[in-house]
Amino acid sequence: MKSTVYSNYKYMLQDVQNVYIGAKFTYDEIIENDDLNFKFRSIVMAYLMKETEKETTLESDFYYMDPQSFTYKTYEQLRTKVKYSELVTKKHLFGKEEQIYEERIDKLRDFAAIPLEEKKQRGIVVQEIILSKLALLGFAL
């Protein structure tokens, strides 16, 4: 019997247009998890595992992604978007400042273009990736 343990940011949701996958999944967990989208699991096995370690999480893969890598090009074909949190300073009405995390969604090319040092400085945390179902459908294996 297989038991399931709730874990933040390890999920897969779908709507009509997109598949949302939590960024804490490792590539090994993606391959082993039958609840995840079959086509995405097949793409991971056929294309992404050639360049990536099994223990790598989606979060770290996207955080350190090189725009020249094969992994980047594969995700670009899937019209991937990245949902992340960024630490920002908000000013209140009477001048008090507060640091909070704001959620943002960027296309992969925009997110990958942010230099690593700037990601660290801005306190960016990758939460999920968003894949286009249409792109998944059209991806040839």
PDB file of C-alpha atoms in Angstrom:
ATOM      1  CA  MET A   1       0.000   0.000   0.000  1.00  0.00           C
ATOM      2  CA  LYS A   2       1.314   3.412  -0.946  1.00  0.00           C
ATOM      3  CA  SER A   3       0.764   6.198   1.579  1.00  0.00           C
ATOM      4  CA  THR A   4       0.562   9.824   0.601  1.00  0.00           C
ATOM      5  CA  VAL A   5       2.018  12.536   2.821  1.00  0.00           C
ATOM      6  CA  TYR A   6       0.917  16.148   2.359  1.00  0.00           C
ATOM      7  CA  SER A   7       3.832  18.324   1.383  1.00  0.00           C
ATOM      8  CA  ASN A   8       3.742  21.989   0.451  1.00  0.00           C
ATOM      9  CA  TYR A   9       4.458  22.688  -3.207  1.00  0.00           C
ATOM     10  CA  LYS A  10       4.265  19.026  -4.259  1.00  0.00           C
ATOM     11  CA  TYR A  11       1.071  19.010  -6.254  1.00  0.00           C
ATOM     12  CA  MET A  12      -0.366  18.868  -9.729  1.00  0.00           C
ATOM     13  CA  LEU A  13      -3.486  20.787 -10.743  1.00  0.00           C
ATOM     14  CA  GLN A  14      -5.133  21.186 -14.123  1.00  0.00           C
ATOM     15  CA  ASP A  15      -7.598  23.509 -15.708  1.00  0.00           C
ATOM     16  CA  VAL A  16      -8.764  23.793 -19.297  1.00  0.00           C
ATOM     17  CA  GLN A  17      -5.587  25.462 -20.574  1.00  0.00           C
ATOM     18  CA  ASN A  18      -2.745  24.646 -18.169  1.00  0.00           C
ATOM     19  CA  VAL A  19      -1.089  22.086 -15.925  1.00  0.00           C
ATOM     20  CA  TYR A  20       0.300  23.461 -12.648  1.00  0.00           C
ATOM     21  CA  ILE A  21       3.100  21.488 -10.979  1.00  0.00           C
ATOM     22  CA  GLY A  22       4.558  22.287  -7.555  1.00  0.00           C
ATOM     23  CA  ALA A  23       8.247  23.156  -7.589  1.00  0.00           C
ATOM     24  CA  LYS A  24       9.325  20.883  -4.709  1.00  0.00           C
ATOM     25  CA  PHE A  25       9.029  17.729  -6.821  1.00  0.00           C
ATOM     26  CA  THR A  26      12.303  16.058  -7.736  1.00  0.00           C
ATOM     27  CA  TYR A  27      12.588  14.619 -11.220  1.00  0.00           C
ATOM     28  CA  ASP A  28      12.665  11.138  -9.696  1.00  0.00           C
ATOM     29  CA  GLU A  29       9.371  11.814  -7.867  1.00  0.00           C
ATOM     30  CA  ILE A  30       7.842  13.113 -11.089  1.00  0.00           C
ATOM     31  CA  ILE A  31       8.724   9.894 -12.911  1.00  0.00           C
ATOM     32  CA  GLU A  32       7.419   7.696 -10.075  1.00  0.00           C
ATOM     33  CA  ASN A  33       4.175   9.609  -9.411  1.00  0.00           C
ATOM     34  CA  ASP A  34       1.300   8.153 -11.443  1.00  0.00           C
ATOM     35  CA  ASP A  35      -0.958  11.090 -10.517  1.00  0.00           C
ATOM     36  CA  LEU A  36       1.099  13.529 -12.586  1.00  0.00           C
ATOM     37  CA  ASN A  37       0.394  14.255 -16.233  1.00  0.00           C
ATOM     38  CA  PHE A  38       1.580  11.264 -18.303  1.00  0.00           C
ATOM     39  CA  LYS A  39       2.858  13.335 -21.215  1.00  0.00           C
ATOM     40  CA  PHE A  40       4.955  15.530 -18.897  1.00  0.00           C
ATOM     41  CA  ARG A  41       6.397  12.446 -17.170  1.00  0.00           C
ATOM     42  CA  SER A  42       7.271  11.016 -20.598  1.00  0.00           C
ATOM     43  CA  ILE A  43       9.019  14.260 -21.594  1.00  0.00           C
ATOM     44  CA  VAL A  44      10.984  14.209 -18.333  1.00  0.00           C
ATOM     45  CA  MET A  45      12.138  10.632 -18.986  1.00  0.00           C
ATOM     46  CA  ALA A  46      12.899  11.095 -22.693  1.00  0.00           C
ATOM     47  CA  TYR A  47      14.462  14.568 -22.711  1.00  0.00           C
ATOM     48  CA  LEU A  48      15.169  16.140 -19.338  1.00  0.00           C
ATOM     49  CA  MET A  49      16.846  13.212 -17.575  1.00  0.00           C
ATOM     50  CA  LYS A  50      19.688  13.340 -20.127  1.00  0.00           C
ATOM     51  CA  GLU A  51      20.960  16.590 -18.644  1.00  0.00           C
ATOM     52  CA  THR A  52      19.571  16.612 -15.105  1.00  0.00           C
ATOM     53  CA  GLU A  53      20.169  14.555 -11.960  1.00  0.00           C
ATOM     54  CA  LYS A  54      17.246  12.576 -10.526  1.00  0.00           C
ATOM     55  CA  GLU A  55      17.504  14.328  -7.141  1.00  0.00           C
ATOM     56  CA  THR A  56      17.190  17.816  -8.672  1.00  0.00           C
ATOM     57  CA  THR A  57      13.991  19.624  -7.730  1.00  0.00           C
ATOM     58  CA  LEU A  58      12.057  21.708 -10.210  1.00  0.00           C
ATOM     59  CA  GLU A  59      12.698  24.669  -7.920  1.00  0.00           C
ATOM     60  CA  SER A  60      16.485  24.410  -8.114  1.00  0.00           C
ATOM     61  CA  ASP A  61      16.446  23.495 -11.810  1.00  0.00           C
ATOM     62  CA  PHE A  62      14.515  26.652 -12.688  1.00  0.00           C
ATOM     63  CA  TYR A  63      16.381  28.844 -10.183  1.00  0.00           C
ATOM     64  CA  TYR A  64      19.773  27.992 -11.708  1.00  0.00           C
ATOM     65  CA  MET A  65      18.574  27.432 -15.293  1.00  0.00           C
ATOM     66  CA  ASP A  66      20.925  28.461 -18.090  1.00  0.00           C
ATOM     67  CA  PRO A  67      19.134  29.898 -21.145  1.00  0.00           C
ATOM     68  CA  GLN A  68      21.582  27.980 -23.366  1.00  0.00           C
ATOM     69  CA  SER A  69      20.767  24.560 -21.860  1.00  0.00           C
ATOM     70  CA  PHE A  70      18.748  21.795 -23.478  1.00  0.00           C
ATOM     71  CA  THR A  71      16.459  21.769 -20.428  1.00  0.00           C
ATOM     72  CA  TYR A  72      15.607  25.429 -21.013  1.00  0.00           C
ATOM     73  CA  LYS A  73      14.872  24.769 -24.689  1.00  0.00           C
ATOM     74  CA  THR A  74      12.600  21.849 -23.792  1.00  0.00           C
ATOM     75  CA  TYR A  75      10.616  23.905 -21.284  1.00  0.00           C
ATOM     76  CA  GLU A  76      10.457  26.794 -23.745  1.00  0.00           C
ATOM     77  CA  GLN A  77       8.771  24.454 -26.256  1.00  0.00           C
ATOM     78  CA  LEU A  78       6.183  23.694 -23.559  1.00  0.00           C
ATOM     79  CA  ARG A  79       5.481  27.436 -23.194  1.00  0.00           C
ATOM     80  CA  THR A  80       6.344  27.234 -19.516  1.00  0.00           C
ATOM     81  CA  LYS A  81       5.621  29.985 -17.031  1.00  0.00           C
ATOM     82  CA  VAL A  82       7.181  30.244 -13.588  1.00  0.00           C
ATOM     83  CA  LYS A  83       5.238  31.288 -10.497  1.00  0.00           C
ATOM     84  CA  TYR A  84       7.518  32.656  -7.797  1.00  0.00           C
ATOM     85  CA  SER A  85       7.516  34.772  -4.667  1.00  0.00           C
ATOM     86  CA  GLU A  86       9.697  37.831  -4.343  1.00  0.00           C
ATOM     87  CA  LEU A  87      10.613  39.722  -1.176  1.00  0.00           C
ATOM     88  CA  VAL A  88       9.511  43.362  -1.509  1.00  0.00           C
ATOM     89  CA  THR A  89       9.325  46.347   0.811  1.00  0.00           C
ATOM     90  CA  LYS A  90       5.909  47.972   1.152  1.00  0.00           C
ATOM     91  CA  LYS A  91       5.353  51.393   2.671  1.00  0.00           C
ATOM     92  CA  HIS A  92       2.239  51.911   4.744  1.00  0.00           C
ATOM     93  CA  LEU A  93       0.210  55.084   4.956  1.00  0.00           C
ATOM     94  CA  PHE A  94       2.211  56.578   7.835  1.00  0.00           C
ATOM     95  CA  GLY A  95       5.653  55.663   6.453  1.00  0.00           C
ATOM     96  CA  LYS A  96       6.132  52.337   8.227  1.00  0.00           C
ATOM     97  CA  GLU A  97       7.948  49.828   6.009  1.00  0.00           C
ATOM     98  CA  GLU A  98       7.234  46.130   5.938  1.00  0.00           C
ATOM     99  CA  GLN A  99       8.887  43.316   4.012  1.00  0.00           C
ATOM    100  CA  ILE A 100       6.437  40.885   2.423  1.00  0.00           C
ATOM    101  CA  TYR A 101       6.490  38.257  -0.290  1.00  0.00           C
ATOM    102  CA  GLU A 102       4.599  39.037  -3.487  1.00  0.00           C
ATOM    103  CA  GLU A 103       3.669  36.367  -6.010  1.00  0.00           C
ATOM    104  CA  ARG A 104       4.574  36.879  -9.635  1.00  0.00           C
ATOM    105  CA  ILE A 105       4.174  34.825 -12.801  1.00  0.00           C
ATOM    106  CA  ASP A 106       6.697  35.253 -15.616  1.00  0.00           C
ATOM    107  CA  LYS A 107       7.314  33.509 -18.896  1.00  0.00           C
ATOM    108  CA  LEU A 108      10.320  31.213 -18.731  1.00  0.00           C
ATOM    109  CA  ARG A 109      12.493  33.430 -20.946  1.00  0.00           C
ATOM    110  CA  ASP A 110      11.894  36.427 -18.669  1.00  0.00           C
ATOM    111  CA  PHE A 111      12.568  34.443 -15.500  1.00  0.00           C
ATOM    112  CA  ALA A 112      15.708  32.750 -16.861  1.00  0.00           C
ATOM    113  CA  ALA A 113      17.052  36.142 -17.970  1.00  0.00           C
ATOM    114  CA  ILE A 114      17.260  37.306 -14.333  1.00  0.00           C
ATOM    115  CA  PRO A 115      20.893  36.872 -13.207  1.00  0.00           C
ATOM    116  CA  LEU A 116      21.492  34.466 -10.319  1.00  0.00           C
ATOM    117  CA  GLU A 117      22.877  37.190  -8.042  1.00  0.00           C
ATOM    118  CA  GLU A 118      19.776  39.306  -8.623  1.00  0.00           C
ATOM    119  CA  LYS A 119      17.533  36.325  -7.795  1.00  0.00           C
ATOM    120  CA  LYS A 120      19.375  35.915  -4.501  1.00  0.00           C
ATOM    121  CA  GLN A 121      19.262  39.632  -3.767  1.00  0.00           C
ATOM    122  CA  ARG A 122      15.509  39.827  -4.480  1.00  0.00           C
ATOM    123  CA  GLY A 123      14.794  36.761  -2.311  1.00  0.00           C
ATOM    124  CA  ILE A 124      13.086  34.857  -5.111  1.00  0.00           C
ATOM    125  CA  VAL A 125      11.501  31.492  -4.249  1.00  0.00           C
ATOM    126  CA  VAL A 126      10.117  29.344  -7.084  1.00  0.00           C
ATOM    127  CA  GLN A 127       6.653  27.966  -6.206  1.00  0.00           C
ATOM    128  CA  GLU A 128       5.336  26.212  -9.302  1.00  0.00           C
ATOM    129  CA  ILE A 129       5.668  25.807 -13.027  1.00  0.00           C
ATOM    130  CA  ILE A 130       2.776  26.243 -15.409  1.00  0.00           C
ATOM    131  CA  LEU A 131       2.713  24.200 -18.615  1.00  0.00           C
ATOM    132  CA  SER A 132       0.428  24.845 -21.557  1.00  0.00           C
ATOM    133  CA  LYS A 133      -1.786  21.826 -22.317  1.00  0.00           C
ATOM    134  CA  LEU A 134      -1.790  22.773 -25.986  1.00  0.00           C
ATOM    135  CA  ALA A 135       2.017  22.750 -26.027  1.00  0.00           C
ATOM    136  CA  LEU A 136       2.044  19.397 -24.211  1.00  0.00           C
ATOM    137  CA  LEU A 137      -0.346  18.009 -26.801  1.00  0.00           C
ATOM    138  CA  GLY A 138       1.819  19.217 -29.672  1.00  0.00           C
ATOM    139  CA  PHE A 139       5.121  18.021 -28.180  1.00  0.00           C
ATOM    140  CA  ALA A 140       6.429  15.069 -30.149  1.00  0.00           C
ATOM    141  CA  LEU A 141       8.151  12.256 -28.282  1.00  0.00           C
TER     142      LEU A 141
END
